[in-house]
Short mmCIF file of C-alpha atoms in Angstrom, two decimals:
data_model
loop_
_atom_site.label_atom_id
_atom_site.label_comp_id
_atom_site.label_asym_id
_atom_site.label_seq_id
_atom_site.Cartn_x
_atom_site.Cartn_y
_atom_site.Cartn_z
CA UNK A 751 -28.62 46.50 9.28
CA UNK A 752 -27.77 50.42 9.04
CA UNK A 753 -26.93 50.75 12.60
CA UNK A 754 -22.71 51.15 12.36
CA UNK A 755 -20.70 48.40 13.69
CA UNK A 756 -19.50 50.67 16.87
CA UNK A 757 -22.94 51.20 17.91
CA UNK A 758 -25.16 49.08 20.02
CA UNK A 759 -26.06 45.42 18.17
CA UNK A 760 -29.65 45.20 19.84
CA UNK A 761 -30.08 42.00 17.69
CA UNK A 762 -27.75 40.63 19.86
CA UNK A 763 -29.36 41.64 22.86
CA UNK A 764 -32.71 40.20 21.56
CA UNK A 765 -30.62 36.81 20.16
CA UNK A 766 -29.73 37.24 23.88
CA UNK A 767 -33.04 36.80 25.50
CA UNK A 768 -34.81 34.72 22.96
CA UNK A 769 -31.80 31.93 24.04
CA UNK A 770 -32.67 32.04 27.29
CA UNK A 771 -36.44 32.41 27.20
CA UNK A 772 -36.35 29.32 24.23
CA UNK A 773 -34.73 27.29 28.19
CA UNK A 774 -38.20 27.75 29.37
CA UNK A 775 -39.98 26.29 26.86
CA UNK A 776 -37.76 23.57 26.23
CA UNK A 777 -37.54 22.17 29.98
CA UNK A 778 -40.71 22.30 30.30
CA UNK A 779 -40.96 20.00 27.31
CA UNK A 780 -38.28 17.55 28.76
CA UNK A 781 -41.09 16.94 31.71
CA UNK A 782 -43.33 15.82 29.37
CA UNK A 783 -41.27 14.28 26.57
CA UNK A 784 -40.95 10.65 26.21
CA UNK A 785 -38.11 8.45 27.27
CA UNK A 786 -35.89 11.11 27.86
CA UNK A 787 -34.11 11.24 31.57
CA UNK A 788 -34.74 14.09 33.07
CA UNK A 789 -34.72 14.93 37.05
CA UNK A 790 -38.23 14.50 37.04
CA UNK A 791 -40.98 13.31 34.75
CA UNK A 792 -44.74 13.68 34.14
CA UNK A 793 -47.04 10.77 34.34
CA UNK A 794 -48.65 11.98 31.17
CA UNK A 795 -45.50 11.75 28.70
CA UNK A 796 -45.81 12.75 24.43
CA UNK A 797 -43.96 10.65 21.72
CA UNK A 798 -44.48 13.50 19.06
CA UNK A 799 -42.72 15.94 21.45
CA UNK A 800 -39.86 14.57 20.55
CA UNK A 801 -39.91 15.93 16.91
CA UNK A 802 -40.90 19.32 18.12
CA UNK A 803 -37.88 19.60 20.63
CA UNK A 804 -35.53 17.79 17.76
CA UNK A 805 -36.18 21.19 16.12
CA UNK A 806 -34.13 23.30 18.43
CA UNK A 807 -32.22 20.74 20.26
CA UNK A 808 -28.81 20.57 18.31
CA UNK A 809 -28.19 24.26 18.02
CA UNK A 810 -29.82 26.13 21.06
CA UNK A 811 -26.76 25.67 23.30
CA UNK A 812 -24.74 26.81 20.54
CA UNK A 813 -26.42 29.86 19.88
CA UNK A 814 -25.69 30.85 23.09
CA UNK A 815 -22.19 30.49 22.79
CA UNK A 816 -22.59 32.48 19.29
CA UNK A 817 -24.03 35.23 20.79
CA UNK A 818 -21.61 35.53 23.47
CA UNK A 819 -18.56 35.37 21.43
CA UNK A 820 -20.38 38.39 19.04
CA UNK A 821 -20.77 40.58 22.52
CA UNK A 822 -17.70 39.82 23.55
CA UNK A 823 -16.08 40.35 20.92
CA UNK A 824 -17.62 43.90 20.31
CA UNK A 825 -17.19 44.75 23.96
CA UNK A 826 -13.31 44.10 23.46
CA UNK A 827 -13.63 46.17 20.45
CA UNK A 828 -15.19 49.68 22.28
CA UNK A 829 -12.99 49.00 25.68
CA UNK A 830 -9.59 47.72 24.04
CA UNK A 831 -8.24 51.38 24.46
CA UNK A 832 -9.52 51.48 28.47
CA UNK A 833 -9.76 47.69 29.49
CA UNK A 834 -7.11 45.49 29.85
CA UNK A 835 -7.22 41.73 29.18
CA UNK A 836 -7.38 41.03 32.96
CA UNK A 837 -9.71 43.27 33.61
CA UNK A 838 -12.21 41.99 31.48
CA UNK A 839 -11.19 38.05 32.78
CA UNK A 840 -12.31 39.94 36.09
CA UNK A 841 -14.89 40.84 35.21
CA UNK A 842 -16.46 37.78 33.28
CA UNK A 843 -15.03 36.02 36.49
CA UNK A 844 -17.30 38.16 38.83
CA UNK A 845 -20.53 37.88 36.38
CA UNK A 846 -19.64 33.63 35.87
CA UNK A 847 -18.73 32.06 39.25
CA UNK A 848 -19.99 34.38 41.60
CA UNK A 849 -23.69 33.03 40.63
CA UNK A 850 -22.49 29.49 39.58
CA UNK A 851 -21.05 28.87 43.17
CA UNK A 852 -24.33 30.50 45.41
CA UNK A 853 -26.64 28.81 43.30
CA UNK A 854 -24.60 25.09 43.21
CA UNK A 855 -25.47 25.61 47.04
CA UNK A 856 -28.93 27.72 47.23
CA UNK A 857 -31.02 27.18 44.03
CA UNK A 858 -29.78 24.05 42.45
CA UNK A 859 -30.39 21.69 45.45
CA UNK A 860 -34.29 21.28 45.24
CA UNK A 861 -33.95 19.77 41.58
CA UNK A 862 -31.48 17.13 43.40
CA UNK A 863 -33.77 16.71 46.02
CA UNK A 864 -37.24 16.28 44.20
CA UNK A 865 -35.62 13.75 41.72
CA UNK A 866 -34.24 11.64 44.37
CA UNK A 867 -37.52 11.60 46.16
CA UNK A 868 -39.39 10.99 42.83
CA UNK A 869 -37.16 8.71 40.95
CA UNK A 870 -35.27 7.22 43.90
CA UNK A 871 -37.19 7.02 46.86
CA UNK A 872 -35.83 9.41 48.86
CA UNK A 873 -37.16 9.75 52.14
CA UNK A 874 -35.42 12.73 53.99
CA UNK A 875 -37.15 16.24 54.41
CA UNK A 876 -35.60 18.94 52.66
CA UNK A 877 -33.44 20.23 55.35
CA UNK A 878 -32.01 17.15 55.90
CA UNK A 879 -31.44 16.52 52.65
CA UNK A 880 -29.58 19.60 52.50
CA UNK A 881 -27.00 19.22 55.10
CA UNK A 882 -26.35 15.73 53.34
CA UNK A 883 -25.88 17.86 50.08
CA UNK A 884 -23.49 20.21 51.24
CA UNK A 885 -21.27 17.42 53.06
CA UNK A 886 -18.51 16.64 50.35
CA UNK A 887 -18.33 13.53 52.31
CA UNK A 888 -21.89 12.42 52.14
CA UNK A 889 -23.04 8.76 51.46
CA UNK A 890 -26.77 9.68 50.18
CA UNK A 891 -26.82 8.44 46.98
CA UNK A 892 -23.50 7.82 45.90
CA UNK A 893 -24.90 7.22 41.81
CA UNK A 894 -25.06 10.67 42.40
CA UNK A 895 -21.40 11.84 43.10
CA UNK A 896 -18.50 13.81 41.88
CA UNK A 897 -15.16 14.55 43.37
CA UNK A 898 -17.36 17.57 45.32
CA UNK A 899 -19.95 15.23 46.54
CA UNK A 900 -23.25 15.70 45.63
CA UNK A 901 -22.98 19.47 44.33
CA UNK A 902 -24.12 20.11 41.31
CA UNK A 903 -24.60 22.96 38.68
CA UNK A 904 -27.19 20.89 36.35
CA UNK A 905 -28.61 23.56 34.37
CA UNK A 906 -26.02 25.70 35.58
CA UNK A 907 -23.41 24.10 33.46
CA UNK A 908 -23.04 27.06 30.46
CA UNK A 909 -21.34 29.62 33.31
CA UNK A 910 -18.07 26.86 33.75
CA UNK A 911 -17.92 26.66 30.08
CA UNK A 912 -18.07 30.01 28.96
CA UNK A 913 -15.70 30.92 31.84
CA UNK A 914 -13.08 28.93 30.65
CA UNK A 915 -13.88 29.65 27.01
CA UNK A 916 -14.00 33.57 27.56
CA UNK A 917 -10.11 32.80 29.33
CA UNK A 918 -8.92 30.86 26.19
CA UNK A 919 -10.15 33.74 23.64
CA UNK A 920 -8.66 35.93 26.34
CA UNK A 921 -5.56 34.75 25.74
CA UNK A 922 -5.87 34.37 21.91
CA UNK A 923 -6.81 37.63 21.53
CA UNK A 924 -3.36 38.94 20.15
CA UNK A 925 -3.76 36.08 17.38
CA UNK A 926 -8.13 36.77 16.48
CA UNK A 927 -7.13 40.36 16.36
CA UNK A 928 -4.42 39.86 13.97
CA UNK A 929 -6.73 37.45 11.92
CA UNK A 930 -9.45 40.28 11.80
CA UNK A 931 -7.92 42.90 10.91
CA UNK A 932 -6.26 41.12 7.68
CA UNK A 933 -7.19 41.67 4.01
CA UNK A 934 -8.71 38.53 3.17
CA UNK A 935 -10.39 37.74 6.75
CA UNK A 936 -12.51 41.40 5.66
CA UNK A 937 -12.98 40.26 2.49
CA UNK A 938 -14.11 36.83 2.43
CA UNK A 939 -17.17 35.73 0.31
CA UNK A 940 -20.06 34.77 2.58
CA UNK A 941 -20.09 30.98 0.60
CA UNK A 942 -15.94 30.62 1.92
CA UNK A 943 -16.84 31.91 5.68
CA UNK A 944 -19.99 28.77 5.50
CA UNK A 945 -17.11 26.60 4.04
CA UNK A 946 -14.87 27.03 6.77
CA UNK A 947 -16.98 27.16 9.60
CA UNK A 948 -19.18 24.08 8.75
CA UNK A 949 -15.77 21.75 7.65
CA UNK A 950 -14.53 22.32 11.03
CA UNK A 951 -17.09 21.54 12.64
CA UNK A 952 -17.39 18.40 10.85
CA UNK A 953 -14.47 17.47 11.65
CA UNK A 954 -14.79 18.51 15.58
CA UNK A 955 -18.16 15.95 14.75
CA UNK A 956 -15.82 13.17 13.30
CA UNK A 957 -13.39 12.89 15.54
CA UNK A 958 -14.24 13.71 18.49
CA UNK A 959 -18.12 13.16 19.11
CA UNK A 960 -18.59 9.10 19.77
CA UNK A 961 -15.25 9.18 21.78
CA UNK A 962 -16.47 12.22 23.89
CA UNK A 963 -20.15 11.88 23.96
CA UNK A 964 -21.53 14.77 25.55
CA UNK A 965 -21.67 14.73 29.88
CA UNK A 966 -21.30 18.10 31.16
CA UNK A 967 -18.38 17.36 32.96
CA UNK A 968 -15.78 19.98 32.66
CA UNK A 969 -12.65 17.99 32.82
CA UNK A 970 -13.94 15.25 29.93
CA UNK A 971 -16.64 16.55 27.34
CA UNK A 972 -14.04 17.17 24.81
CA UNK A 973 -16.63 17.52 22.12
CA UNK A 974 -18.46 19.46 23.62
CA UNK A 975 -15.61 21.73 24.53
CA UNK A 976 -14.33 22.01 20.99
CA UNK A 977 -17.45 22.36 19.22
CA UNK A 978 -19.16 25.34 21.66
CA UNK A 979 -15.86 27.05 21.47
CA UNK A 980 -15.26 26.93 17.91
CA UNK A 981 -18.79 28.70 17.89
CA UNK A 982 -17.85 31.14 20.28
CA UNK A 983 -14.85 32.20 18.09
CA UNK A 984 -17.22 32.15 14.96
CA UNK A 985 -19.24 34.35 16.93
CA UNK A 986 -16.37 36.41 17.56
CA UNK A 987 -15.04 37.12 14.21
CA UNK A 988 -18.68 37.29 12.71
CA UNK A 989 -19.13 40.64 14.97
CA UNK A 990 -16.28 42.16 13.54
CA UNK A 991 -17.05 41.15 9.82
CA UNK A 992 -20.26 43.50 9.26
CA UNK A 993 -19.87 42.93 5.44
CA UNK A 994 -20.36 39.42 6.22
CA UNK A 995 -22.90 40.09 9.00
CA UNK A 996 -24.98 41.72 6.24
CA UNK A 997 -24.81 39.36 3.47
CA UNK A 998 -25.65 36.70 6.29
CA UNK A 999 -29.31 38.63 6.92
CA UNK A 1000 -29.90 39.01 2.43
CA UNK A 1001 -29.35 35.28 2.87
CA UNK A 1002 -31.66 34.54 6.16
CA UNK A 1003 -34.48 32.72 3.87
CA UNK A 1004 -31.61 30.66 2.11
CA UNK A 1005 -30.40 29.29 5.62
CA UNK A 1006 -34.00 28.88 6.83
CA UNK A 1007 -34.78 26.56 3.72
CA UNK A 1008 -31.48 24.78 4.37
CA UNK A 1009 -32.45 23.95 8.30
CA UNK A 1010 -36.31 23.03 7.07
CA UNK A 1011 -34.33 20.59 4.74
CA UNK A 1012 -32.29 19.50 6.96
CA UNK A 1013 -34.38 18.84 9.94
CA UNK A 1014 -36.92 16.93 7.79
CA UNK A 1015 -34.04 14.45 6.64
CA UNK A 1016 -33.06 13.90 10.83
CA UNK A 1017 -36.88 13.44 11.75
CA UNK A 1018 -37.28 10.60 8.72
CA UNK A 1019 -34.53 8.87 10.30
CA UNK A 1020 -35.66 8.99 13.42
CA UNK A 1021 -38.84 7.13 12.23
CA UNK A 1022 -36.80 4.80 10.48
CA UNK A 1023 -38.18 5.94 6.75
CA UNK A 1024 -34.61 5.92 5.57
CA UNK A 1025 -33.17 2.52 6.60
CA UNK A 1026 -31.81 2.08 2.67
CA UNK A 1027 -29.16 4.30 4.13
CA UNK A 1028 -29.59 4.73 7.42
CA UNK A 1029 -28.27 1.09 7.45
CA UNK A 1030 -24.73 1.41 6.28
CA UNK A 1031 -23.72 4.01 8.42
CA UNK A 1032 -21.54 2.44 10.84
CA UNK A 1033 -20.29 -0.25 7.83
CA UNK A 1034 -19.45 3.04 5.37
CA UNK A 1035 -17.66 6.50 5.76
CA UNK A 1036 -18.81 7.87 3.31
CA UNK A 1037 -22.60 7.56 4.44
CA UNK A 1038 -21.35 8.63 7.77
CA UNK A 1039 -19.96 11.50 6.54
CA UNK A 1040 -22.91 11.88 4.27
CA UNK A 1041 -24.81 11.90 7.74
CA UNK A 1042 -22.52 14.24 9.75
CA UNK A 1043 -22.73 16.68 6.93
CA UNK A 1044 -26.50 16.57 7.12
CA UNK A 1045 -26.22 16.99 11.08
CA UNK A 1046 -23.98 19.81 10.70
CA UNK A 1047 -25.39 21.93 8.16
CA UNK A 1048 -29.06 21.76 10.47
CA UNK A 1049 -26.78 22.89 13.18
CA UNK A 1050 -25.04 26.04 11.42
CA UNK A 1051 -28.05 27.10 8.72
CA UNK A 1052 -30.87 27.16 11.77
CA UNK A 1053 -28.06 29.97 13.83
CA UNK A 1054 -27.18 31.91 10.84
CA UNK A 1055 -31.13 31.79 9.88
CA UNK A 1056 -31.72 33.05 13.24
CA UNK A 1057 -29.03 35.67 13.38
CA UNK A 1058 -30.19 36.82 9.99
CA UNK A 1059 -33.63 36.98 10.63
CA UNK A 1060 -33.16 38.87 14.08
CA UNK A 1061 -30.63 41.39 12.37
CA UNK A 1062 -33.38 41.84 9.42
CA UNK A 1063 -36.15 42.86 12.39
CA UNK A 1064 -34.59 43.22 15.52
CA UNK A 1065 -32.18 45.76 15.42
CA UNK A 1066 -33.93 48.25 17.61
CA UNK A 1067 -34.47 48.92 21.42
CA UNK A 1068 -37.64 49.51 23.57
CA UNK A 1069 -38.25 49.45 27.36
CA UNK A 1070 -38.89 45.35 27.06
CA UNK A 1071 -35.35 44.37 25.37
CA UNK A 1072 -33.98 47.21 27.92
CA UNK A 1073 -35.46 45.14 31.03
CA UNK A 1074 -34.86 41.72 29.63
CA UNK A 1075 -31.14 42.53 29.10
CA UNK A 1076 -30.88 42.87 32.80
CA UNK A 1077 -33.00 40.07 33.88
CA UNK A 1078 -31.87 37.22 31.54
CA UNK A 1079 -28.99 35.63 33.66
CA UNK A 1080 -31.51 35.68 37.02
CA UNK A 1081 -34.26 34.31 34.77
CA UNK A 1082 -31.38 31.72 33.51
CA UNK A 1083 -30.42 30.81 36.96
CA UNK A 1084 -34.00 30.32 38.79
CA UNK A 1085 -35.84 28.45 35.44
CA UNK A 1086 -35.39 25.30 36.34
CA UNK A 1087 -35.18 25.10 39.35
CA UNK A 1088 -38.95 26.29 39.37
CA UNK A 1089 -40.63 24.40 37.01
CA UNK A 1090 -39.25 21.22 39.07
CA UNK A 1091 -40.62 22.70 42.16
CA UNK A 1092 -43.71 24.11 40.45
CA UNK A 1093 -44.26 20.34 38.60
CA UNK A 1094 -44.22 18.61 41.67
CA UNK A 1095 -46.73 20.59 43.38
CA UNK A 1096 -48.52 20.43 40.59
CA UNK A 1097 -48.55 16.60 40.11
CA UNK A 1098 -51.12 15.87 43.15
CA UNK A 1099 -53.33 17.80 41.26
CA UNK A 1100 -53.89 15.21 38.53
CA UNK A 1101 -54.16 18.42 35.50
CA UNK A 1102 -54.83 16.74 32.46
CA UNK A 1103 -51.35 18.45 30.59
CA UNK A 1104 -52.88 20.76 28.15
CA UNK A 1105 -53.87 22.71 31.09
CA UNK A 1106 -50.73 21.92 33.73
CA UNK A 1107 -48.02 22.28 31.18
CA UNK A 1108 -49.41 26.19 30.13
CA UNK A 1109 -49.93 26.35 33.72
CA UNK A 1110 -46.35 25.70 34.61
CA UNK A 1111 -44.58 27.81 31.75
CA UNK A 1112 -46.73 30.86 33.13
CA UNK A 1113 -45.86 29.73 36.69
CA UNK A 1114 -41.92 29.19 36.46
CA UNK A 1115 -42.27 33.38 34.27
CA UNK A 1116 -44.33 34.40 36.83
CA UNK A 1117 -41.49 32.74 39.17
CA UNK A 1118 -38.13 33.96 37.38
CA UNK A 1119 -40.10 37.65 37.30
CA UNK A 1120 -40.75 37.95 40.66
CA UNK A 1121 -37.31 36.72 41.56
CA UNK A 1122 -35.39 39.01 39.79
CA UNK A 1123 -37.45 41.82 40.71
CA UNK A 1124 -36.09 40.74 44.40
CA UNK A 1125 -32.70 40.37 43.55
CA UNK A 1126 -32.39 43.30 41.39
CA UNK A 1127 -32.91 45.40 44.98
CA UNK A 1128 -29.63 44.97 47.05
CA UNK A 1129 -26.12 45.47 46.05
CA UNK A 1130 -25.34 41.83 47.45
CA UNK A 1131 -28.01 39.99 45.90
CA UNK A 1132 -27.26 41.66 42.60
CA UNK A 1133 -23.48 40.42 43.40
CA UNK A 1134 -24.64 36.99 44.05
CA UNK A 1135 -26.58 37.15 40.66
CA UNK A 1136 -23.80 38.39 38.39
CA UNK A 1137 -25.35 41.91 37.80
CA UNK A 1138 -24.09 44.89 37.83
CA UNK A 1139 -23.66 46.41 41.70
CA UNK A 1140 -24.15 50.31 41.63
CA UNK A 1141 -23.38 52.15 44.52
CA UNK A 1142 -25.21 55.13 45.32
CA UNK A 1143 -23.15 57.53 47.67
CA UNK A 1144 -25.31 59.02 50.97
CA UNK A 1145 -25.06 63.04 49.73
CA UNK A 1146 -26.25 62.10 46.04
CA UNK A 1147 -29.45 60.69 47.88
CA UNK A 1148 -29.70 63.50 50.24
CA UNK A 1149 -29.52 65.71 47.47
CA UNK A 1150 -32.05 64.05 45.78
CA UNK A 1151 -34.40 64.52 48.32
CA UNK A 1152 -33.81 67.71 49.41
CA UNK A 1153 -34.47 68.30 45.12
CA UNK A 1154 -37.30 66.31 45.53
CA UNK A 1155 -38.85 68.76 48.65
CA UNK A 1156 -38.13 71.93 47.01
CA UNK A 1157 -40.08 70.61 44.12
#
């Protein structure tokens, strides 16, 4: 944590791609997990996978939204003097819904298509089934449909939300930046900052999480909505606090403890070990908010355990971090879509899953390297993938050349 708050956070890069990779890993494991839906599912399906994927399940979304609010945040920081507020929405615009709206209609459709044919019967071929899928007016499988039909973003869904969030904190900015740059926002004790950011979202969790259950639709997960963004602005202001930042990484093995804690109550109740309790807690609110207390302190102490621990050892750049930082939102976009193709190909084979489930984790990286190695070629598939387009003008290349003959 010596690196100076203006500089490059490559923690953040690394929190970055350790988010996304974590995706992998974890839908992968809802093939195999039991009971939960899914667009597809393997014959062979674990119980105990459950508790392993309860690990990282109530905070990995979240610490994407962290992260993003912490590089946002410092981007605004270094381009406030150059970059206007529009710019930047441009920007974020150009990176978010560019991607979102070619892959609703190029990569997203197979997972549609294979879980209708697996879980539904579906009987068309894949073209077919793709000119049904880009007719707003469809009827195939009207269980299926939104106002747009059957287009979907599934996986997809973190590029709407972080649009819209990145727009609101947009517009607050004025407000954060006055917050920040006060006395006692620089100053506050690391146990206030934990205070304040895990009553809040308690009360985001009390109000607003049976009424709003969690859907991924834009216009109605209002828990959802205030919970990621309240993260996002936590991310935000922690960026800009690097007292904070640092006392957060002295305290990394506290947090860690805290989450162990934590996640060992939530898996006891699971199993039912804790029914003295676990049996008032619709009747009582105080064993309700006993519970939500419990929920959100696993929530906040596995992120800041995480941030801590990757500003403690990750705080340096090499040629992997360098390439992954590019790659990550391709990688994010083709993931799932592969291991649904790559499982159903699989599934004739009859792999006992020790062997297919490796199999298809080195299958789908294989996949998302490959693609991005393809899309990372032309200025318009780099467009269509939210990266950065570079355009190279004719005489620097002839010059180039002609260098590259005379030497």
């Amino acid at each position: 944590m010596t690196q100076a708050i203006d500089n490059r956070r490559y923690d953040i890069d690394w929190l970055r791609t350790l988010a996304f990779g974590l995706l992998i890993l974890y839908h992968v494991g809802m093939y195999y997990v039991f009971e939960w839906g899914w667009h597809i599912k393997s014959v062979q399906q674990s119980v105990w996978l459950q508790d392993m994927m309860i690990l990282i399940n109530p905070w990995r979304m979240s610490l994407l939204f962290f992260v993003s609010g912490m590089a946002l945040s410092l981007f605004l920081r270094k381009a406030q003097q150059q970059t206007f507020a529009w710019q930047v929405f441009a920007m974020r615009s150009r990176r978010l819904l560019v991607p979102l709206i070619f892959s609703m209609y190029v990569i997203v459709p197979p997972q549609l298509f294979y879980e209708l044919q697996q879980q539904h019967g579906l009987s068309l071929g894949y073209w077919s089934f793709l000119q049904e899928y880009w007719n707003v007016d469809t009827s195939l499988a009207p269980f299926k449909h939104s106002s747009i039909g059957l287009l979907t973003w599934n996986h997809l869904w973190f590029l709407p939300y972080l649009w819209c969030y990145s727009l609101l904190l947009l517009l607050l900015k004025p407000l954060l930046e006055w917050v920040l740059q006060s006395r006692h926002c620089q100053q506050v004790s690391i146990g206030w900052a934990v205070t304040v950011i895990g009553l809040t979202t308690f009360i985001i969790w009390f109000l607003l999480r049976e009424s709003y259950p969690t859907s991924h639709d834009l216009l109605n997960d209002w828990y959802s909505h205030a919970k990621y963004f309240w993260v996002l602005v936590c991310g935000f202001f922690l960026a800009r606090m690097p007292q904070l930042w640092q006392k957060i990484v002295e305290q990394r093995r506290w947090f860690l403890c805290i989450s162990l804690l934590c996640y060992g109550f939530i898996i006891l109740d699971r199993h039912e070990q804790l029914m003295f309790i676990a049996q008032y807690y619709q009747s009582s609110i105080w064993v309700k908010s006993f519970y939500g207390t419990i929920f959100i302190s696993n929530h906040w102490a596995w992120i800041l355990a995480v941030v801590g621990y990757a500003g403690y050892y990750l705080n340096f750049s090499n040629r992997f971090i360098v390439y992954a930082n590019q790659a990550i939102l391709p990688w994010y976009i083709f993931h799932q879509t592969l291991i649904v193709v790559i499982a159903m190909k699989l599934l004739p084979l009859h792999l006992p899953a020790l062997v297919e489930a490796p199999l298809l984790i080195l299958l789908t990286s294989l996949g998302c390297l490959v693609g991005y190695e393809l899309v990372r070629r032309t200025s318009l598939s780099r467009w269509l993938f939210g990266l950065k387009v570079t355009v190279v003008k004719k005489h620097n290349i002839a010059h180039a050349n002609q260098n590259k003959v005379v030497s």
